[in-house]
Amino acid sequence: DEIYSVFNNLVRIKNKQCKESTLRLLSFFLYINLDRGKMRFDPQTVSHDAFMLNLNYVLLQLCEPIIQKNMLTKVDPRYFLIEP
């Protein structure tokens, strides 16, 4: 929960530059691990399983309020697909 708290505070901060940098960092993490979606990937070129597990946990926790308030129509599903 500590890592989620850090990212949650950074995303909800009033400083727009800090918020955008945090989202760009999360986007970068996803972008550099695109190969993990392949059937066969080189483990040397992607992040370790533990890192990805923690990243997925943080992303799911950040999405929870959006899902609970049924605000999915306000989310751009392509946001993280754009190259950082």
Short mmCIF file of N, CA and C in Angstrom, two decimals:
data_model
loop_
_atom_site.label_atom_id
_atom_site.label_comp_id
_atom_site.label_asym_id
_atom_site.label_seq_id
_atom_site.Cartn_x
_atom_site.Cartn_y
_atom_site.Cartn_z
N ASP A 1 0.81 -1.20 0.00
CA ASP A 1 0.00 0.00 0.00
C ASP A 1 0.86 1.27 0.00
N GLU A 2 2.09 1.16 0.44
CA GLU A 2 2.95 2.35 0.49
C GLU A 2 3.27 2.86 -0.91
N ILE A 3 3.56 1.94 -1.82
CA ILE A 3 3.90 2.38 -3.18
C ILE A 3 2.68 3.01 -3.86
N TYR A 4 1.51 2.45 -3.59
CA TYR A 4 0.28 3.05 -4.13
C TYR A 4 0.09 4.44 -3.56
N SER A 5 0.33 4.62 -2.28
CA SER A 5 0.16 5.93 -1.65
C SER A 5 1.06 6.97 -2.28
N VAL A 6 2.27 6.58 -2.59
CA VAL A 6 3.21 7.52 -3.23
C VAL A 6 2.68 7.95 -4.58
N PHE A 7 2.32 6.98 -5.42
CA PHE A 7 1.83 7.33 -6.76
C PHE A 7 0.48 8.04 -6.69
N ASN A 8 -0.37 7.67 -5.78
CA ASN A 8 -1.66 8.33 -5.63
C ASN A 8 -1.48 9.80 -5.28
N ASN A 9 -0.57 10.08 -4.35
CA ASN A 9 -0.30 11.47 -3.98
C ASN A 9 0.30 12.25 -5.14
N LEU A 10 1.18 11.62 -5.90
CA LEU A 10 1.79 12.31 -7.04
C LEU A 10 0.79 12.58 -8.16
N VAL A 11 -0.16 11.68 -8.35
CA VAL A 11 -1.16 11.88 -9.40
C VAL A 11 -2.21 12.91 -8.99
N ARG A 12 -2.50 12.99 -7.72
CA ARG A 12 -3.56 13.89 -7.25
C ARG A 12 -3.04 15.27 -6.80
N ILE A 13 -1.76 15.48 -6.93
CA ILE A 13 -1.16 16.74 -6.51
C ILE A 13 -1.65 17.88 -7.41
N LYS A 14 -1.71 19.07 -6.87
CA LYS A 14 -2.21 20.20 -7.64
C LYS A 14 -1.20 20.72 -8.66
N ASN A 15 0.06 20.37 -8.48
CA ASN A 15 1.10 20.78 -9.41
C ASN A 15 0.94 19.99 -10.71
N LYS A 16 0.51 20.66 -11.76
CA LYS A 16 0.20 19.99 -13.02
C LYS A 16 1.43 19.32 -13.62
N GLN A 17 2.59 19.96 -13.51
CA GLN A 17 3.81 19.40 -14.08
C GLN A 17 4.19 18.09 -13.36
N CYS A 18 4.04 18.05 -12.07
CA CYS A 18 4.35 16.83 -11.30
C CYS A 18 3.38 15.70 -11.69
N LYS A 19 2.10 16.04 -11.81
CA LYS A 19 1.10 15.05 -12.19
C LYS A 19 1.41 14.49 -13.58
N GLU A 20 1.69 15.36 -14.53
CA GLU A 20 1.99 14.91 -15.90
C GLU A 20 3.26 14.08 -15.95
N SER A 21 4.26 14.46 -15.18
CA SER A 21 5.51 13.70 -15.14
C SER A 21 5.28 12.30 -14.56
N THR A 22 4.45 12.21 -13.55
CA THR A 22 4.14 10.91 -12.95
C THR A 22 3.41 10.02 -13.95
N LEU A 23 2.42 10.58 -14.64
CA LEU A 23 1.69 9.80 -15.64
C LEU A 23 2.59 9.41 -16.80
N ARG A 24 3.51 10.30 -17.17
CA ARG A 24 4.46 9.99 -18.23
C ARG A 24 5.40 8.85 -17.80
N LEU A 25 5.79 8.84 -16.53
CA LEU A 25 6.63 7.77 -16.00
C LEU A 25 5.90 6.43 -16.04
N LEU A 26 4.64 6.42 -15.62
CA LEU A 26 3.85 5.19 -15.68
C LEU A 26 3.69 4.73 -17.13
N SER A 27 3.48 5.67 -18.02
CA SER A 27 3.37 5.35 -19.44
C SER A 27 4.67 4.76 -19.97
N PHE A 28 5.79 5.31 -19.54
CA PHE A 28 7.10 4.80 -19.95
C PHE A 28 7.31 3.37 -19.47
N PHE A 29 6.93 3.10 -18.22
CA PHE A 29 7.06 1.74 -17.69
C PHE A 29 6.28 0.74 -18.55
N LEU A 30 5.08 1.12 -18.95
CA LEU A 30 4.28 0.23 -19.79
C LEU A 30 4.89 0.08 -21.18
N TYR A 31 5.36 1.18 -21.73
CA TYR A 31 5.92 1.17 -23.08
C TYR A 31 7.15 0.27 -23.19
N ILE A 32 8.05 0.37 -22.21
CA ILE A 32 9.28 -0.43 -22.30
C ILE A 32 9.04 -1.90 -22.04
N ASN A 33 7.83 -2.24 -21.59
CA ASN A 33 7.50 -3.63 -21.31
C ASN A 33 6.46 -4.19 -22.27
N LEU A 34 6.30 -3.57 -23.42
CA LEU A 34 5.34 -4.06 -24.41
C LEU A 34 5.63 -5.49 -24.83
N ASP A 35 6.89 -5.87 -24.87
CA ASP A 35 7.26 -7.22 -25.30
C ASP A 35 6.76 -8.30 -24.34
N ARG A 36 6.40 -7.94 -23.13
CA ARG A 36 5.90 -8.94 -22.18
C ARG A 36 4.59 -9.54 -22.66
N GLY A 37 3.90 -8.88 -23.56
CA GLY A 37 2.65 -9.40 -24.10
C GLY A 37 2.85 -10.47 -25.16
N LYS A 38 4.06 -10.67 -25.57
CA LYS A 38 4.35 -11.68 -26.59
C LYS A 38 4.42 -13.07 -25.95
N MET A 39 4.21 -14.09 -26.78
CA MET A 39 4.31 -15.46 -26.29
C MET A 39 5.74 -15.77 -25.82
N ARG A 40 6.71 -15.28 -26.58
CA ARG A 40 8.12 -15.47 -26.22
C ARG A 40 8.78 -14.11 -26.21
N PHE A 41 9.40 -13.78 -25.10
CA PHE A 41 10.11 -12.51 -25.01
C PHE A 41 11.43 -12.74 -24.30
N ASP A 42 12.35 -11.84 -24.55
CA ASP A 42 13.66 -11.92 -23.92
C ASP A 42 13.58 -11.30 -22.52
N PRO A 43 13.75 -12.08 -21.47
CA PRO A 43 13.64 -11.55 -20.11
C PRO A 43 14.67 -10.47 -19.79
N GLN A 44 15.71 -10.39 -20.59
CA GLN A 44 16.74 -9.37 -20.36
C GLN A 44 16.30 -7.99 -20.84
N THR A 45 15.26 -7.93 -21.65
CA THR A 45 14.84 -6.65 -22.23
C THR A 45 13.59 -6.07 -21.59
N VAL A 46 13.02 -6.79 -20.63
CA VAL A 46 11.81 -6.30 -19.95
C VAL A 46 12.03 -6.31 -18.44
N SER A 47 11.11 -5.70 -17.73
CA SER A 47 11.21 -5.64 -16.27
C SER A 47 10.89 -7.00 -15.66
N HIS A 48 11.35 -7.19 -14.43
CA HIS A 48 11.12 -8.44 -13.72
C HIS A 48 9.65 -8.58 -13.33
N ASP A 49 9.26 -9.80 -13.05
CA ASP A 49 7.88 -10.09 -12.68
C ASP A 49 7.43 -9.30 -11.45
N ALA A 50 8.29 -9.19 -10.47
CA ALA A 50 7.92 -8.49 -9.23
C ALA A 50 7.62 -7.02 -9.50
N PHE A 51 8.42 -6.39 -10.35
CA PHE A 51 8.18 -4.99 -10.69
C PHE A 51 6.83 -4.85 -11.40
N MET A 52 6.56 -5.75 -12.35
CA MET A 52 5.31 -5.68 -13.10
C MET A 52 4.11 -5.95 -12.20
N LEU A 53 4.26 -6.85 -11.25
CA LEU A 53 3.18 -7.12 -10.31
C LEU A 53 2.87 -5.87 -9.49
N ASN A 54 3.89 -5.20 -9.00
CA ASN A 54 3.69 -3.97 -8.24
C ASN A 54 3.09 -2.87 -9.12
N LEU A 55 3.56 -2.76 -10.34
CA LEU A 55 3.02 -1.74 -11.26
C LEU A 55 1.54 -2.00 -11.54
N ASN A 56 1.19 -3.26 -11.79
CA ASN A 56 -0.22 -3.59 -12.01
C ASN A 56 -1.07 -3.28 -10.79
N TYR A 57 -0.55 -3.55 -9.61
CA TYR A 57 -1.28 -3.24 -8.39
C TYR A 57 -1.55 -1.74 -8.29
N VAL A 58 -0.53 -0.94 -8.54
CA VAL A 58 -0.68 0.52 -8.47
C VAL A 58 -1.71 1.00 -9.49
N LEU A 59 -1.62 0.51 -10.72
CA LEU A 59 -2.54 0.93 -11.77
C LEU A 59 -3.98 0.52 -11.45
N LEU A 60 -4.16 -0.68 -10.94
CA LEU A 60 -5.51 -1.12 -10.56
C LEU A 60 -6.08 -0.29 -9.43
N GLN A 61 -5.24 0.04 -8.46
CA GLN A 61 -5.71 0.87 -7.34
C GLN A 61 -6.06 2.28 -7.81
N LEU A 62 -5.29 2.82 -8.75
CA LEU A 62 -5.58 4.15 -9.28
C LEU A 62 -6.88 4.15 -10.08
N CYS A 63 -7.21 3.03 -10.69
CA CYS A 63 -8.44 2.92 -11.50
C CYS A 63 -9.69 2.67 -10.66
N GLU A 64 -9.52 2.20 -9.46
CA GLU A 64 -10.68 1.82 -8.64
C GLU A 64 -11.71 2.93 -8.48
N PRO A 65 -11.33 4.17 -8.13
CA PRO A 65 -12.35 5.22 -7.99
C PRO A 65 -13.07 5.52 -9.31
N ILE A 66 -12.37 5.40 -10.40
CA ILE A 66 -12.98 5.66 -11.71
C ILE A 66 -14.04 4.61 -12.01
N ILE A 67 -13.74 3.37 -11.69
CA ILE A 67 -14.67 2.27 -11.94
C ILE A 67 -15.86 2.35 -10.99
N GLN A 68 -15.61 2.65 -9.73
CA GLN A 68 -16.69 2.71 -8.75
C GLN A 68 -17.67 3.84 -9.05
N LYS A 69 -17.17 4.94 -9.58
CA LYS A 69 -18.04 6.09 -9.90
C LYS A 69 -18.58 6.01 -11.32
N ASN A 70 -18.28 4.91 -12.01
CA ASN A 70 -18.76 4.68 -13.38
C ASN A 70 -18.39 5.85 -14.30
N MET A 71 -17.13 6.24 -14.28
CA MET A 71 -16.65 7.35 -15.10
C MET A 71 -15.75 6.86 -16.25
N LEU A 72 -15.95 5.64 -16.68
CA LEU A 72 -15.10 5.07 -17.72
C LEU A 72 -15.17 5.84 -19.04
N THR A 73 -16.28 6.52 -19.29
CA THR A 73 -16.41 7.27 -20.55
C THR A 73 -15.48 8.48 -20.58
N LYS A 74 -14.98 8.91 -19.44
CA LYS A 74 -14.09 10.06 -19.37
C LYS A 74 -12.61 9.68 -19.52
N VAL A 75 -12.35 8.38 -19.63
CA VAL A 75 -10.97 7.89 -19.70
C VAL A 75 -10.61 7.59 -21.16
N ASP A 76 -9.43 8.06 -21.57
CA ASP A 76 -8.93 7.76 -22.90
C ASP A 76 -8.15 6.45 -22.83
N PRO A 77 -8.70 5.36 -23.39
CA PRO A 77 -8.02 4.07 -23.27
C PRO A 77 -6.71 4.00 -24.05
N ARG A 78 -6.46 4.97 -24.91
CA ARG A 78 -5.23 4.98 -25.70
C ARG A 78 -4.12 5.80 -25.06
N TYR A 79 -4.38 6.36 -23.87
CA TYR A 79 -3.42 7.26 -23.24
C TYR A 79 -2.03 6.61 -23.09
N PHE A 80 -1.99 5.39 -22.60
CA PHE A 80 -0.71 4.74 -22.35
C PHE A 80 -0.12 4.10 -23.61
N LEU A 81 -0.86 4.11 -24.72
CA LEU A 81 -0.35 3.54 -25.95
C LEU A 81 0.53 4.52 -26.73
N ILE A 82 0.46 5.79 -26.37
CA ILE A 82 1.25 6.81 -27.03
C ILE A 82 2.69 6.70 -26.55
N GLU A 83 3.62 6.72 -27.48
CA GLU A 83 5.03 6.61 -27.11
C GLU A 83 5.44 7.79 -26.25
N PRO A 84 6.05 7.52 -25.09
CA PRO A 84 6.44 8.61 -24.17
C PRO A 84 7.53 9.49 -24.72
#
